[in-house]
CSV table of C-alpha atoms and ligand atoms in Angstrom, one decimal:
chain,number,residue,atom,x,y,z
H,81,UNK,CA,258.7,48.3,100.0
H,82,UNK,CA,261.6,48.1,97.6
H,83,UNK,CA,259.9,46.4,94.7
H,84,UNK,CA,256.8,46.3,95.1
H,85,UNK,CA,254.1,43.3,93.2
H,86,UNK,CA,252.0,44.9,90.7
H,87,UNK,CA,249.0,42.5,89.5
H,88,UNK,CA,247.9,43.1,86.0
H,89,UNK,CA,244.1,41.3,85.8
H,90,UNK,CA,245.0,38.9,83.0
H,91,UNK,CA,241.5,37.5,81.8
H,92,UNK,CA,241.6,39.7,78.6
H,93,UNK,CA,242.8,42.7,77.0
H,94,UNK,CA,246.3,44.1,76.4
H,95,UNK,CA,247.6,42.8,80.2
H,96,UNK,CA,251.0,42.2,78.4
H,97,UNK,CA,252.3,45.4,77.8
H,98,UNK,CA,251.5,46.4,81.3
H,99,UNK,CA,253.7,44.0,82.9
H,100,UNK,CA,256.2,45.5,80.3
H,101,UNK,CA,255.3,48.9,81.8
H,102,UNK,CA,255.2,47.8,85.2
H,103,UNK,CA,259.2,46.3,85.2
H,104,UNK,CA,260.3,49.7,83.3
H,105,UNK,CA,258.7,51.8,86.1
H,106,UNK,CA,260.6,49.6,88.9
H,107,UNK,CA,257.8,47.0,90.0
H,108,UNK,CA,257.6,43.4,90.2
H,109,UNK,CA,254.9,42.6,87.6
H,110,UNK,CA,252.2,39.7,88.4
H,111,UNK,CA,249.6,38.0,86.1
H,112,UNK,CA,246.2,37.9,88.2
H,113,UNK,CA,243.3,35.2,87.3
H,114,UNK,CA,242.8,34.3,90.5
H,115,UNK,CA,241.8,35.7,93.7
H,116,UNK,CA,244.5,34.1,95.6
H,117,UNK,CA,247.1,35.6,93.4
H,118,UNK,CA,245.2,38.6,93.8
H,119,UNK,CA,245.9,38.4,97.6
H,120,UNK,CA,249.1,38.0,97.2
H,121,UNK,CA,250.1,41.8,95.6
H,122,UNK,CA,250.3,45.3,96.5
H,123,UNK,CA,248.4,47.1,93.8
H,124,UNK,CA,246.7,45.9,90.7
H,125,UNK,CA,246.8,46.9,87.3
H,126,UNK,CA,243.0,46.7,85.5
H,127,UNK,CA,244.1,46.9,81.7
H,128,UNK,CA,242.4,48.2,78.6
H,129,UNK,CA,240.4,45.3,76.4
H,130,UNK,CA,236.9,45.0,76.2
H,131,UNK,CA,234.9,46.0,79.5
H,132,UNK,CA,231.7,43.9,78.4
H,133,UNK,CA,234.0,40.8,78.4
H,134,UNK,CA,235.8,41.4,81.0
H,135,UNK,CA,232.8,42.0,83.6
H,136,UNK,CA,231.9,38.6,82.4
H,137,UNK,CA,234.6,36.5,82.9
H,138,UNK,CA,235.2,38.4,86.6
H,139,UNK,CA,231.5,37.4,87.2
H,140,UNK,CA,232.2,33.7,85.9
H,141,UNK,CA,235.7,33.6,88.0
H,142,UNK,CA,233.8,34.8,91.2
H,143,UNK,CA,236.6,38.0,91.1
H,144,UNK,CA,234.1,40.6,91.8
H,145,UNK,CA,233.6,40.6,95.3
H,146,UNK,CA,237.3,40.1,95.5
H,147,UNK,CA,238.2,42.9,93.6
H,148,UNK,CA,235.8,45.0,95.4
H,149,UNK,CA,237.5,44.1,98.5
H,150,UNK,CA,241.0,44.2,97.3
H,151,UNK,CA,240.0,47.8,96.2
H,152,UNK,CA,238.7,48.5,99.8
H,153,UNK,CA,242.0,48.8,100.4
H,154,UNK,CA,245.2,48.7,98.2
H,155,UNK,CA,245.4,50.6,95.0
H,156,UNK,CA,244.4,49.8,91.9
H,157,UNK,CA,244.7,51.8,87.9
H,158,UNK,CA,242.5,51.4,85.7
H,159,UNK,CA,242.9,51.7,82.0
H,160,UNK,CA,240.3,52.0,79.2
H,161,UNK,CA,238.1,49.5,79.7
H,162,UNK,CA,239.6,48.9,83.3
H,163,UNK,CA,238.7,52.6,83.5
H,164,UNK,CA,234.8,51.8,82.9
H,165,UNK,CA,235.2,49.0,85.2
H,166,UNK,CA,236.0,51.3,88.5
H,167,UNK,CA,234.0,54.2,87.8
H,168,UNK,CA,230.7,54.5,89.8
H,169,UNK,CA,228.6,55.2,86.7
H,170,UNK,CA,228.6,53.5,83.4
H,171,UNK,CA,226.5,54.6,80.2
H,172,UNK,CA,226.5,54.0,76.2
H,173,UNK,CA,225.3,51.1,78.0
H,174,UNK,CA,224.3,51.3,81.4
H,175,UNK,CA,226.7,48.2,82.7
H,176,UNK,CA,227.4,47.8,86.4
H,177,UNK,CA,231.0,48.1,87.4
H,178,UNK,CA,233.3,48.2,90.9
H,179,UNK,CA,231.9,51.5,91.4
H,180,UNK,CA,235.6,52.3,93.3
H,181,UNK,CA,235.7,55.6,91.9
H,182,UNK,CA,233.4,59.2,92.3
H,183,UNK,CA,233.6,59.2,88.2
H,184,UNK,CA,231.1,58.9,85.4
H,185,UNK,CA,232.0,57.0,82.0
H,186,UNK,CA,230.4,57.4,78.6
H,187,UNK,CA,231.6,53.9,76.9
H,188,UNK,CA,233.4,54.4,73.4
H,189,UNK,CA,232.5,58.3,73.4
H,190,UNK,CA,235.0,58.8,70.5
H,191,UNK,CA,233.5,56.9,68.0
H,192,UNK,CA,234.6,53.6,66.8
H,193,UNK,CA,238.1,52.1,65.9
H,194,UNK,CA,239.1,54.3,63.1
H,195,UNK,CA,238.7,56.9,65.3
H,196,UNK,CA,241.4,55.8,67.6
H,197,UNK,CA,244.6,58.4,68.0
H,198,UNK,CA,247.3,59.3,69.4
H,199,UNK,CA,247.7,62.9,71.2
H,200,UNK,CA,249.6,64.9,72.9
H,201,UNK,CA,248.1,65.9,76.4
H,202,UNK,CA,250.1,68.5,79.8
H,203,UNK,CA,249.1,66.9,83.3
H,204,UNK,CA,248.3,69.8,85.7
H,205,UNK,CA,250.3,68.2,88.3
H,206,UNK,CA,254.0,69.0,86.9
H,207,UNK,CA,255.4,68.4,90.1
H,208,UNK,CA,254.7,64.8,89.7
H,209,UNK,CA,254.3,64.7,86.0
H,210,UNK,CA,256.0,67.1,84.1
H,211,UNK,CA,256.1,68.0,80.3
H,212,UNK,CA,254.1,66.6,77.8
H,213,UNK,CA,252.6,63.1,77.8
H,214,UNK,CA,251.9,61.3,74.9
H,215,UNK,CA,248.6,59.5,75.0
H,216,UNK,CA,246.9,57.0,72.9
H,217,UNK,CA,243.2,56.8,72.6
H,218,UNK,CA,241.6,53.3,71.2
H,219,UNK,CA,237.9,52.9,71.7
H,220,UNK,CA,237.7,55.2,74.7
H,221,UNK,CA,235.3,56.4,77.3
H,222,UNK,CA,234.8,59.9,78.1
H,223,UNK,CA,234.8,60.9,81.5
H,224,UNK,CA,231.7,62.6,81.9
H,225,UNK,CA,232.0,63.8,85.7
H,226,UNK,CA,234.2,63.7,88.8
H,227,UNK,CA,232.7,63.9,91.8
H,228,UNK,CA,233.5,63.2,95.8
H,229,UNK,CA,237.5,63.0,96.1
H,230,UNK,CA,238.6,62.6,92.8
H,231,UNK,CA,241.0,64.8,91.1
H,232,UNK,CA,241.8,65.3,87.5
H,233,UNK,CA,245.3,65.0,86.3
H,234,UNK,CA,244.8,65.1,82.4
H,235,UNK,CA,242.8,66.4,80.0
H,236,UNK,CA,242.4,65.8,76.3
H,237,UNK,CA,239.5,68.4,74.3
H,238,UNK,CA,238.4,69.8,78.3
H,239,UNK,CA,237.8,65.9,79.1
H,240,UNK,CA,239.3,64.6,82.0
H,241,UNK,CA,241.6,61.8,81.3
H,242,UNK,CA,243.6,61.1,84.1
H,243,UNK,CA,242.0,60.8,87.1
H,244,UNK,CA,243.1,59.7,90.7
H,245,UNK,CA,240.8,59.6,93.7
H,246,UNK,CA,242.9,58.6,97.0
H,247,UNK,CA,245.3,55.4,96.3
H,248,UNK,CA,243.3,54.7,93.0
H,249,UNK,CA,244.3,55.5,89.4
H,250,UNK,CA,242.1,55.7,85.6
H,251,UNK,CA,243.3,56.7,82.6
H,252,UNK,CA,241.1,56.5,80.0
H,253,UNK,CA,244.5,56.4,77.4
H,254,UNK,CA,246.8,53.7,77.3
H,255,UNK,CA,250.5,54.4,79.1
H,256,UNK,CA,251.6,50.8,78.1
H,257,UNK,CA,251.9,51.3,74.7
H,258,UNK,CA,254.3,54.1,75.2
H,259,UNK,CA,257.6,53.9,76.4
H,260,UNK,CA,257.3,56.6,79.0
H,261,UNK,CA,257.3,54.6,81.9
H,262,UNK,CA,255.8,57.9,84.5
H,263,UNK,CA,252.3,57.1,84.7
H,264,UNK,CA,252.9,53.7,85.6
H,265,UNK,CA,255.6,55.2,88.0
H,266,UNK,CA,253.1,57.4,89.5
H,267,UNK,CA,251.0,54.2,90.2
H,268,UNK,CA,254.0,52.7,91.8
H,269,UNK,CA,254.5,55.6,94.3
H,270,UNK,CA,251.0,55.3,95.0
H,271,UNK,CA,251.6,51.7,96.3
H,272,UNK,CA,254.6,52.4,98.2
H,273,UNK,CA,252.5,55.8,99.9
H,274,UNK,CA,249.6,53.4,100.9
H,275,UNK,CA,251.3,50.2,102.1
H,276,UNK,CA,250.9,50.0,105.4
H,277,UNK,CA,254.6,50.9,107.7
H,278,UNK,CA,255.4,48.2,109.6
A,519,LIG,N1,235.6,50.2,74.1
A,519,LIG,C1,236.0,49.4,75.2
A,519,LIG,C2,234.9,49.2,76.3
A,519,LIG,O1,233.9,49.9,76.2
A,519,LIG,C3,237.2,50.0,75.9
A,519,LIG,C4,238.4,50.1,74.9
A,519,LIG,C5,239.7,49.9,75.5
A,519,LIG,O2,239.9,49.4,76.6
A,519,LIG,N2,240.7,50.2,74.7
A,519,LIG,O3,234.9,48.4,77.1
């Protein structure tokens, strides 16, 4: 897989930037709205916007069982609100979501807007992402726990905040609006580990 087709779900939120991301980090960016262009990539990108919304229009686009699917098995990252949407438990509401991941989310656990910032955050995996990594925080979760597989890459204040579990991806900080194209590149090599060799 030389290039591979990255979806970015593009109901709502900031899918833009992502495709952005996705080209920098040596991937064939898609927009997603329906479930047949969801068939037709390799990984999908869930992006950051507003997780209440978004849960609605998947429900009114019949994406859910789709996505559910899709994420049975190809890899998807979630960001932000895409974050809230794979985890396995949601609070700050209680909100059902894809459950893809062993993690639980504690919706806009930072406070509101004003509190949003930018930080500077090490990965303990410097093999595959080393140095510092700048991340910016707008209206995030907290990652409460991690349970089953998953593995924590990132933490901000002892907070996980990059976390992968198998071919899947969250990070409850937004890559896109960075220039630092290696989390989204880390997503890619996930996608080319799991396709299947022909
Ligand atoms: N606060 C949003 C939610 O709970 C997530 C914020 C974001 O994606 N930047 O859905």
């Amino acid at each position: 897989m030389a290039k591979p087709r990255v979806g970015v779900l593009a109901l709502q939120g900031d899918f833009e930037a992502h495709g952005k991301a996705l080209a920098r980090a040596g991937a064939q960016p898609v927009e997603v709205r329906t479930a047949e262009e969801l068939n037709s990539v390799d990984g999908l990108i869930i992006p950051g916007g507003e997780s209440t919304t978004m849960l609605k229009l998947l429900n009114y686009m019949e994406l859910l069982e789709p996505l559910r699917e899709f994420g049975g098995n190809k890899p998807i990252f979630g960001t932000c609100a895409g974050a809230i949407l794979l985890a396995e438990q949601v609070t700050n509401p209680e909100q059902m979501s894809l459950s893809l991941m062993n993690i639980g989310v504690q919706r806009n656990a930072y406070g509101r807007q004003l509190d949003s910032r930018i930080v500077h955050i090490g990965s303990s995996d410097q093999q595959r992402l080393p140095g510092d990594i700048e991340a910016v925080f707008i209206r995030a979760p907290i990652i409460k726990w991690v349970g089953g597989q998953a593995r924590v890459l990132a933490e901000y204040n002892g907070d996980p905040v990059l976390v992968e579990q198998g071919r899947h991806l969250v990070a409850t900080f937004h890559p896109e609006l960075t220039t630092d194209p290696r989390v989204h590149a880390l997503f890619v090599a996930k996608i080319k580990d799991s396709a299947p060799t022909a």
